[in-house]
Amino acid sequence: METDVGKMETDFGKMEIGVAKNAGHSINGHAMCPFSGKIAVQNQKHEKPNLKLKVPQPIRLKNHLVSEENYDVLHSQIDEVASFNTKCTEKVCQNSIMDIPNRGDSPRSEEEVYKEAQAFLKQYFSSIRRENTDAHISRLHEVERELKEKGTYQLKTPELVFGAKLAWRNASRCIGRIQWKKLQIFDCRAVTTASGMFEALCNHIKYATNKGNIRSAITIFPQRTDGKHDYRIWSPQLISYAGYIEPDGSILGDPARVEFTEVCIKLGWKPPRTAWDILPIVVSADGKDPEYFDIPREIVMEVKMEHPKYEWFKDLGLQWYALPAVSNMSLDCGGLEFTGTAFNGWYMGTEIGCRNFCDSNRLNIVESIANKMGLDTNSYVSLWKDKALVEVNIAVLNSFHRDNVSIVDHHSASEQFIKHLDNENKSRGGCPSDWVWIVPPMSSSLTSVFHQEMALYYLRPSYDYQEPAWKTHQWVKSEDKPRTRKFHFKQIARAVKFTSKLFGQALSKRIKATILYATETGKSEQYAKELGTIFGHAFNAQVHCMSEYDVFSIEHETLLLIVTSTFGNGEPPANGEEFAKHLLQMLYNEKKNQGDQVDSAGTVKVHTPKSLIRTNSAMTPSIDYKKQLSRMESNKNSNAIDYKRQLSRLESNKSSITASTPEIIGPLSNVCYAVFALGSSAYPKYCNFGKTMDRVLEELGGERLLELTCGDEMCGQEQQFRSWSSNIFQVACESFCLEENEMVKNAKKSFGMMPLTEETVRFNRAEKQQCLKTALEQSYRKQIVTCHVKENKHLGEVSNDRATIFVDMESTTELNYDPGDHVGVMACNRSEIVDAVLKRLKGVDNFERPVQLQVMKEKLTPTGTVKSWERHERIPVATIRQIFTRFLDITTPPSTKVLKYLASACTDENEADYLRELIEDSNKYDDWMHHYYPHLAEVFSQVPSCRPQASLLAALLPPLQPRFYSISSSSLEHPNKIHVTVAVVVYKTQNGEGSTHYGVCSTYLQSLKPKDEVYVFTRRAPSFHMPQDISVPLILVGPGSGIAPFRGFWHHRRRQILDNSTNGKKPGPIYLLFGCRYKGMDLYKDEKEQLVSEGVLTKSLLALSREEGVSKKHVQALLEDEGAYITRMLVDEGGHFYVCGDCKMAEEVQQKLKDVIKRHARYSDEEADDFILFLMDENRYHEDIFGITLRTSIVHKASRESAKRTRLQSMQSFCLS
Ligand SMILES: Cc1cc2nc3c(=O)[nH]c(=O)nc-3n(C[C@H](O)[C@H](O)[C@H](O)COP(=O)(O)OP(=O)(O)OC[C@H]3O[C@@H](n4cnc5c(N)ncnc54)[C@H](O)[C@@H]3O)c2cc1C
Ligand SMILES: Cc1cc2nc3c(=O)[nH]c(=O)nc-3n(C[C@H](O)[C@H](O)[C@H](O)COP(=O)(O)O)c2cc1C
């Protein structure tokens, strides 16, 4: 049967659903008027790429409504990425001819594929800023090789993701392309059967429908190979209504589907024969005969139509499905043709209201509506058709809105498209657009697109029309014989369940979950890996450290989970810095493009990425954020009408509410994300880096799956992580429509489970001992330098609780560092604690023999599960004594995970219960931990019956972290040496009443004698370096051991002066502001006096906080005293400001500096804030933060109290609500 039903629109573009009048003719040739070539040859076999651009000239495109012009230059790419025919001739433009050609069923030759692959990979690698790099070149070689060996090649998943989105971006007929970045790709290239295809398509429907908040998605099945094994979806749309010819010639249901309905019936489908029968999904896999599957009704969402004014409208019984999912087009990408694809956006109202309901060859309801409305249908002049059409469209929009189903009205869609054109012109130099298709079918001239000139051309990757599958399929069985197979969803579910575990996993793990962590002391890494194990049950989970992650692929992520701590003063851990900079650069570029932050003078004001990172360390995030928001708000207010319009568009287009405004589809709009932030409420900028990441991802368009969760080291961090990980897993499964299957159940079971057991970890004897330096290098992945101690002495007087030491270390090799850099010291645990721990271990007879810690790993292979012993990734070959001395942290109070194991290793039930109570009650655990702060040996002393297995305990304990010290020397002065200034940590637990604890590293350093070996590494701290320009003033603020780096500064400056290497410039003034308790604790007193007398230091000021007879002073007071000079140096003379030491002090100093500048420069509060930001922007405000070590007990006590209060309050309010 032949019906010419014209075109039907979807949000991806209006599409041809009719059957070509001349079924024998190939529908060929894309209309490309601007570059008319010769008439296209209709027969595919003779097709020649005869569209040759002579000299591509920019095409001027005018908007006649606003008299604006732009120039399309993008079309010049078509020579490179495509060679395709056009129907247009030099004399005739055939732009409005609906038959859009395809390139036929014949597979491409290898040469053609390679040419297309080259063009595509060029685009891909340029998108990740890797064009012409080794990676790009080696990928081309790989493709070439694969093509030669197999006749085809496989796209990598990120390439496919990129290609699918780009194909949408290139779809010239689609008005909804502003959303092109927001497309979920279901990579189903591993599916091999029709039932597998159906299962994937059901998943697509569920995911995309999303209870009405429609999400754009595409499912992609295996590519064409020889043309005889195609994967095809026969259904033109995944969801559509059947159409039947009644005996009287009328049509029941949708006339557009009459032919496909007949195909379904022929296949054996039993039609219910009502007006609203959902057709089955028909698919063919691997060139085999098609199979049909009923779609479970519960996953099909439909909207019943009613009119806000006309009561009678609902009695018409009209309805439509929510999800427009086109499923008969192919994706042409990188030379490969994906013949089985299904994709969806959401409806534009007119697609249903005008085309589906009112086209005369569709449901054709205009006249009956007009009659119901009482219009005069006798004469066109009454415009009864137009009036009725409007009301039908109102009913459609109204009904979708009523049911909270995404839909966009044609006015909003039109404006969004104009905005998209603008974006594309800026970012790409043009946008191929088919005016005939873009302009809505109703009230055309009222929409802005009507007045816009457009250039039509064809770019690859692309979505292309294909002949209907039933016209081209090579039947294996007889075509006339009805197919007997019929599947229902439940049967399929069962079938899938029984397929091999491997197949099941491959299917369900097609959604990638990327887990990124940044850590300084290892907790975030540990949590991220735990999360990876949980997500690995249901997703394709990959865990990376931020520093090892290719940040350019972030745009192609689907599910991104961030686990990160905060360091310094609200800053990223070192291994998160580059990642943070990249994201902030992205944000900066975005904001710049949007011209978002405009100050009162109308100039664009955007912080540089650097300052954005620093900003977060300079202000509380809320203030910073409020500032940003108020700037944005003021923009909005300045154009209130635009803002209102934007709002109403948001109402019209619900799907985009979640992320950003429809006009601003950020680069990460496709990325669902969640952040777990580790931190300590003892620090003023609590979890600041995690908070920043959460906000930046949102601003870049990411979709937040779960509110940011902070894990407070002061109170229940572990507990918070456990509940977050369980919540995010649940939400991610829901969001990606993962069924409650075996794998998900397994994942749920694994929450709180011990990742390792006594059976899966062992110490294996190693042949020979590894040298310690190599072992440390292997374990910490750092290049270690061996130093020998030259001198170790006390600085100033030693009191009961305060001692500061100076250690001079020398290496045989030259050390590469600048003043301001850090040295990492690989410490040792004290032998008393190690011995006490070793005494308790079972399963070891010799602590001095080298062993290798091994873990049992399970791998899924095609032949089943294979178990093998693998070396532990962090613990190298060493003796057990060395492992517990050098590699494991045995002094931080054990985590609940370790306690859980210790409980199981107790033979005395009371002791086990004691530990279990701590594990089960997080408040109790926190109180216990903060009061006793027990190291492992102290825990053992509380549970004498506990005898854990050495290997499992070693695998569960966290690694012993290196400690950082600010280098107190200059390599200019002492090329092979490193000096450190170390405050020795000694304290009594239980509020000063308990046992004495000794800081691991500071006590270790204190114990070193001349000639002892120390293993160290240097770490760059470029943000704390001295300025290049020697003439600018420096203000150095560093109380206590905070003076450490400044000694390096003055040694460096002195050597520069002595060597006459000041580039002819006069060295600028240096003010040193130092503070300590008593005069006797004044560090480097003699050296400072000497330098002042030599003129290297301009002023060396001292604040004493506890000296009898001297008024109590802190460094802040010194700032106040020198306020006028300091302000002048910073405001007028380009001075640099440095603060070093504990975090609270740094915070107070910044506040004081702000006050001082405000007063002396006569700035307003906001101006003073901005000035400090400006200093940071200019890299003139520097902080080197040690943490809170020396003030631990005071700060911890206060913040524990407040953390507990906050937790209690939030629990109370939770209970009340
Ligand atoms: C970038 C950077 C630079 C640094 N530069 C220097 C420097 O130049 N000089 C310097 O001296 N330090 C410096 N530090 C600090 C240094 O790295 C160590 O943190 C410090 O030496 C303590 O280490 P430790 O191993 O001796 O103590 P740890 O064994 O790590 O013990 C310290 C921990 O014990 C606990 N604790 C401490 N006191 C108490 C108390 N009273 N009550 C309860 N618990 C307590 C706290 O949890 C504290 O974190 C720097 C830190 C950083 C991050
Ligand atoms: C030197 C130092 C600085 C820190 N600065 C902050 C901070 O500014 N804000 C915060 O919330 N936590 C801060 N912390 C606490 C850490 O974020 C916290 O210990 C976290 O649990 C460490 O996680 P990690 O092991 O993954 O690095 C700091 C800790 C140290 C030692």
JSON list of N, CA and C and ligand atoms in Angstrom, two decimals, residues 519-524 565-570 678-680 683 685-687 713 717 1185-1187, ligand 2:
[
{"chain": "A", "resi": 519, "resn": "THR", "atom": "N", "xyz": [43.56, 14.00, 46.74]},
{"chain": "A", "resi": 519, "resn": "THR", "atom": "CA", "xyz": [43.82, 13.69, 48.14]},
{"chain": "A", "resi": 519, "resn": "THR", "atom": "C", "xyz": [45.21, 14.15, 48.53]},
{"chain": "A", "resi": 520, "resn": "GLU", "atom": "N", "xyz": [45.37, 14.43, 49.79]},
{"chain": "A", "resi": 520, "resn": "GLU", "atom": "CA", "xyz": [46.70, 14.79, 50.28]},
{"chain": "A", "resi": 520, "resn": "GLU", "atom": "C", "xyz": [47.15, 13.69, 51.25]},
{"chain": "A", "resi": 521, "resn": "THR", "atom": "N", "xyz": [46.23, 13.21, 52.06]},
{"chain": "A", "resi": 521, "resn": "THR", "atom": "CA", "xyz": [46.65, 12.21, 53.04]},
{"chain": "A", "resi": 521, "resn": "THR", "atom": "C", "xyz": [46.00, 10.84, 52.80]},
{"chain": "A", "resi": 522, "resn": "GLY", "atom": "N", "xyz": [45.37, 10.68, 51.65]},
{"chain": "A", "resi": 522, "resn": "GLY", "atom": "CA", "xyz": [44.97, 9.35, 51.22]},
{"chain": "A", "resi": 522, "resn": "GLY", "atom": "C", "xyz": [43.53, 8.93, 51.49]},
{"chain": "A", "resi": 523, "resn": "LYS", "atom": "N", "xyz": [42.77, 9.73, 52.28]},
{"chain": "A", "resi": 523, "resn": "LYS", "atom": "CA", "xyz": [41.41, 9.27, 52.61]},
{"chain": "A", "resi": 523, "resn": "LYS", "atom": "C", "xyz": [40.50, 9.32, 51.39]},
{"chain": "A", "resi": 524, "resn": "SER", "atom": "N", "xyz": [40.57, 10.39, 50.65]},
{"chain": "A", "resi": 524, "resn": "SER", "atom": "CA", "xyz": [39.69, 10.52, 49.48]},
{"chain": "A", "resi": 524, "resn": "SER", "atom": "C", "xyz": [39.96, 9.38, 48.50]},
{"chain": "A", "resi": 565, "resn": "SER", "atom": "N", "xyz": [39.31, 16.11, 49.08]},
{"chain": "A", "resi": 565, "resn": "SER", "atom": "CA", "xyz": [39.49, 16.84, 50.33]},
{"chain": "A", "resi": 565, "resn": "SER", "atom": "C", "xyz": [39.86, 18.29, 50.00]},
{"chain": "A", "resi": 566, "resn": "THR", "atom": "N", "xyz": [40.06, 19.07, 51.05]},
{"chain": "A", "resi": 566, "resn": "THR", "atom": "CA", "xyz": [40.49, 20.46, 50.90]},
{"chain": "A", "resi": 566, "resn": "THR", "atom": "C", "xyz": [41.81, 20.60, 51.64]},
{"chain": "A", "resi": 567, "resn": "PHE", "atom": "N", "xyz": [42.70, 21.35, 51.08]},
{"chain": "A", "resi": 567, "resn": "PHE", "atom": "CA", "xyz": [43.97, 21.57, 51.76]},
{"chain": "A", "resi": 567, "resn": "PHE", "atom": "C", "xyz": [44.35, 23.03, 51.81]},
{"chain": "A", "resi": 568, "resn": "GLY", "atom": "N", "xyz": [45.56, 23.28, 52.33]},
{"chain": "A", "resi": 568, "resn": "GLY", "atom": "CA", "xyz": [46.00, 24.67, 52.44]},
{"chain": "A", "resi": 568, "resn": "GLY", "atom": "C", "xyz": [44.93, 25.43, 53.20]},
{"chain": "A", "resi": 569, "resn": "ASN", "atom": "N", "xyz": [44.54, 26.55, 52.66]},
{"chain": "A", "resi": 569, "resn": "ASN", "atom": "CA", "xyz": [43.46, 27.30, 53.26]},
{"chain": "A", "resi": 569, "resn": "ASN", "atom": "C", "xyz": [42.31, 27.32, 52.27]},
{"chain": "A", "resi": 570, "resn": "GLY", "atom": "N", "xyz": [41.60, 26.22, 52.19]},
{"chain": "A", "resi": 570, "resn": "GLY", "atom": "CA", "xyz": [40.46, 26.12, 51.27]},
{"chain": "A", "resi": 570, "resn": "GLY", "atom": "C", "xyz": [40.87, 25.77, 49.86]},
{"chain": "A", "resi": 678, "resn": "LEU", "atom": "N", "xyz": [35.62, 16.02, 51.48]},
{"chain": "A", "resi": 678, "resn": "LEU", "atom": "CA", "xyz": [36.22, 15.74, 52.78]},
{"chain": "A", "resi": 678, "resn": "LEU", "atom": "C", "xyz": [36.86, 17.02, 53.30]},
{"chain": "A", "resi": 679, "resn": "GLY", "atom": "N", "xyz": [36.78, 17.20, 54.59]},
{"chain": "A", "resi": 679, "resn": "GLY", "atom": "CA", "xyz": [37.40, 18.39, 55.17]},
{"chain": "A", "resi": 679, "resn": "GLY", "atom": "C", "xyz": [37.31, 18.31, 56.67]},
{"chain": "A", "resi": 680, "resn": "SER", "atom": "N", "xyz": [37.64, 19.42, 57.28]},
{"chain": "A", "resi": 680, "resn": "SER", "atom": "CA", "xyz": [37.59, 19.46, 58.73]},
{"chain": "A", "resi": 680, "resn": "SER", "atom": "C", "xyz": [36.98, 20.79, 59.13]},
{"chain": "A", "resi": 683, "resn": "TYR", "atom": "N", "xyz": [38.78, 23.97, 60.21]},
{"chain": "A", "resi": 683, "resn": "TYR", "atom": "CA", "xyz": [39.35, 24.96, 59.29]},
{"chain": "A", "resi": 683, "resn": "TYR", "atom": "C", "xyz": [38.29, 25.97, 58.88]},
{"chain": "A", "resi": 685, "resn": "LYS", "atom": "N", "xyz": [37.79, 27.44, 56.10]},
{"chain": "A", "resi": 685, "resn": "LYS", "atom": "CA", "xyz": [37.16, 27.18, 54.79]},
{"chain": "A", "resi": 685, "resn": "LYS", "atom": "C", "xyz": [36.86, 25.71, 54.67]},
{"chain": "A", "resi": 686, "resn": "TYR", "atom": "N", "xyz": [35.86, 25.35, 55.41]},
{"chain": "A", "resi": 686, "resn": "TYR", "atom": "CA", "xyz": [35.48, 23.96, 55.55]},
{"chain": "A", "resi": 686, "resn": "TYR", "atom": "C", "xyz": [35.06, 23.37, 54.19]},
{"chain": "A", "resi": 687, "resn": "CYS", "atom": "N", "xyz": [35.74, 22.33, 53.78]},
{"chain": "A", "resi": 687, "resn": "CYS", "atom": "CA", "xyz": [35.42, 21.60, 52.54]},
{"chain": "A", "resi": 687, "resn": "CYS", "atom": "C", "xyz": [35.33, 22.50, 51.32]},
{"chain": "A", "resi": 713, "resn": "GLU", "atom": "N", "xyz": [35.96, 15.64, 59.22]},
{"chain": "A", "resi": 713, "resn": "GLU", "atom": "CA", "xyz": [36.95, 14.87, 59.98]},
{"chain": "A", "resi": 713, "resn": "GLU", "atom": "C", "xyz": [36.70, 14.99, 61.49]},
{"chain": "A", "resi": 717, "resn": "GLN", "atom": "N", "xyz": [32.97, 11.55, 59.67]},
{"chain": "A", "resi": 717, "resn": "GLN", "atom": "CA", "xyz": [33.31, 11.60, 58.24]},
{"chain": "A", "resi": 717, "resn": "GLN", "atom": "C", "xyz": [33.02, 10.26, 57.55]},
{"chain": "A", "resi": 1185, "resn": "ILE", "atom": "N", "xyz": [50.18, 27.18, 54.05]},
{"chain": "A", "resi": 1185, "resn": "ILE", "atom": "CA", "xyz": [49.43, 26.79, 55.25]},
{"chain": "A", "resi": 1185, "resn": "ILE", "atom": "C", "xyz": [49.88, 25.42, 55.76]},
{"chain": "A", "resi": 1186, "resn": "PHE", "atom": "N", "xyz": [50.16, 25.35, 57.05]},
{"chain": "A", "resi": 1186, "resn": "PHE", "atom": "CA", "xyz": [50.63, 24.11, 57.67]},
{"chain": "A", "resi": 1186, "resn": "PHE", "atom": "C", "xyz": [49.49, 23.24, 58.18]},
{"chain": "A", "resi": 1187, "resn": "GLY", "atom": "N", "xyz": [48.32, 23.79, 58.31]},
{"chain": "A", "resi": 1187, "resn": "GLY", "atom": "CA", "xyz": [47.26, 23.07, 59.01]},
{"chain": "A", "resi": 1187, "resn": "GLY", "atom": "C", "xyz": [47.06, 23.74, 60.35]},
{"chain": "B", "resi": 2, "resn": "LIG", "atom": "C1", "xyz": [47.60, 21.37, 56.03]},
{"chain": "B", "resi": 2, "resn": "LIG", "atom": "C2", "xyz": [46.16, 21.06, 56.07]},
{"chain": "B", "resi": 2, "resn": "LIG", "atom": "C3", "xyz": [45.25, 21.99, 55.60]},
{"chain": "B", "resi": 2, "resn": "LIG", "atom": "C4", "xyz": [43.90, 21.73, 55.59]},
{"chain": "B", "resi": 2, "resn": "LIG", "atom": "N1", "xyz": [43.03, 22.68, 55.15]},
{"chain": "B", "resi": 2, "resn": "LIG", "atom": "C5", "xyz": [41.71, 22.44, 55.20]},
{"chain": "B", "resi": 2, "resn": "LIG", "atom": "C6", "xyz": [40.79, 23.44, 54.80]},
{"chain": "B", "resi": 2, "resn": "LIG", "atom": "O1", "xyz": [41.15, 24.55, 54.42]},
{"chain": "B", "resi": 2, "resn": "LIG", "atom": "N2", "xyz": [39.48, 23.15, 54.85]},
{"chain": "B", "resi": 2, "resn": "LIG", "atom": "C7", "xyz": [39.02, 21.92, 55.26]},
{"chain": "B", "resi": 2, "resn": "LIG", "atom": "O2", "xyz": [37.81, 21.73, 55.30]},
{"chain": "B", "resi": 2, "resn": "LIG", "atom": "N3", "xyz": [39.86, 20.95, 55.65]},
{"chain": "B", "resi": 2, "resn": "LIG", "atom": "C8", "xyz": [41.19, 21.17, 55.62]},
{"chain": "B", "resi": 2, "resn": "LIG", "atom": "N4", "xyz": [42.06, 20.19, 56.03]},
{"chain": "B", "resi": 2, "resn": "LIG", "atom": "C9", "xyz": [41.54, 18.90, 56.48]},
{"chain": "B", "resi": 2, "resn": "LIG", "atom": "C10", "xyz": [41.52, 17.81, 55.38]},
{"chain": "B", "resi": 2, "resn": "LIG", "atom": "O3", "xyz": [40.75, 18.19, 54.30]},
{"chain": "B", "resi": 2, "resn": "LIG", "atom": "C11", "xyz": [40.98, 16.53, 55.99]},
{"chain": "B", "resi": 2, "resn": "LIG", "atom": "O4", "xyz": [41.96, 16.05, 56.85]},
{"chain": "B", "resi": 2, "resn": "LIG", "atom": "C12", "xyz": [40.64, 15.45, 54.99]},
{"chain": "B", "resi": 2, "resn": "LIG", "atom": "O5", "xyz": [39.97, 14.41, 55.65]},
{"chain": "B", "resi": 2, "resn": "LIG", "atom": "C13", "xyz": [41.88, 14.87, 54.32]},
{"chain": "B", "resi": 2, "resn": "LIG", "atom": "O6", "xyz": [41.48, 14.04, 53.28]},
{"chain": "B", "resi": 2, "resn": "LIG", "atom": "P1", "xyz": [42.57, 13.38, 52.30]},
{"chain": "B", "resi": 2, "resn": "LIG", "atom": "O7", "xyz": [43.25, 12.33, 53.10]},
{"chain": "B", "resi": 2, "resn": "LIG", "atom": "O8", "xyz": [41.81, 12.79, 51.17]},
{"chain": "B", "resi": 2, "resn": "LIG", "atom": "O9", "xyz": [43.49, 14.44, 51.84]},
{"chain": "B", "resi": 2, "resn": "LIG", "atom": "C14", "xyz": [43.42, 20.47, 56.06]},
{"chain": "B", "resi": 2, "resn": "LIG", "atom": "C15", "xyz": [44.33, 19.53, 56.55]},
{"chain": "B", "resi": 2, "resn": "LIG", "atom": "C16", "xyz": [45.69, 19.82, 56.57]},
{"chain": "B", "resi": 2, "resn": "LIG", "atom": "C17", "xyz": [46.62, 18.80, 57.13]}
]
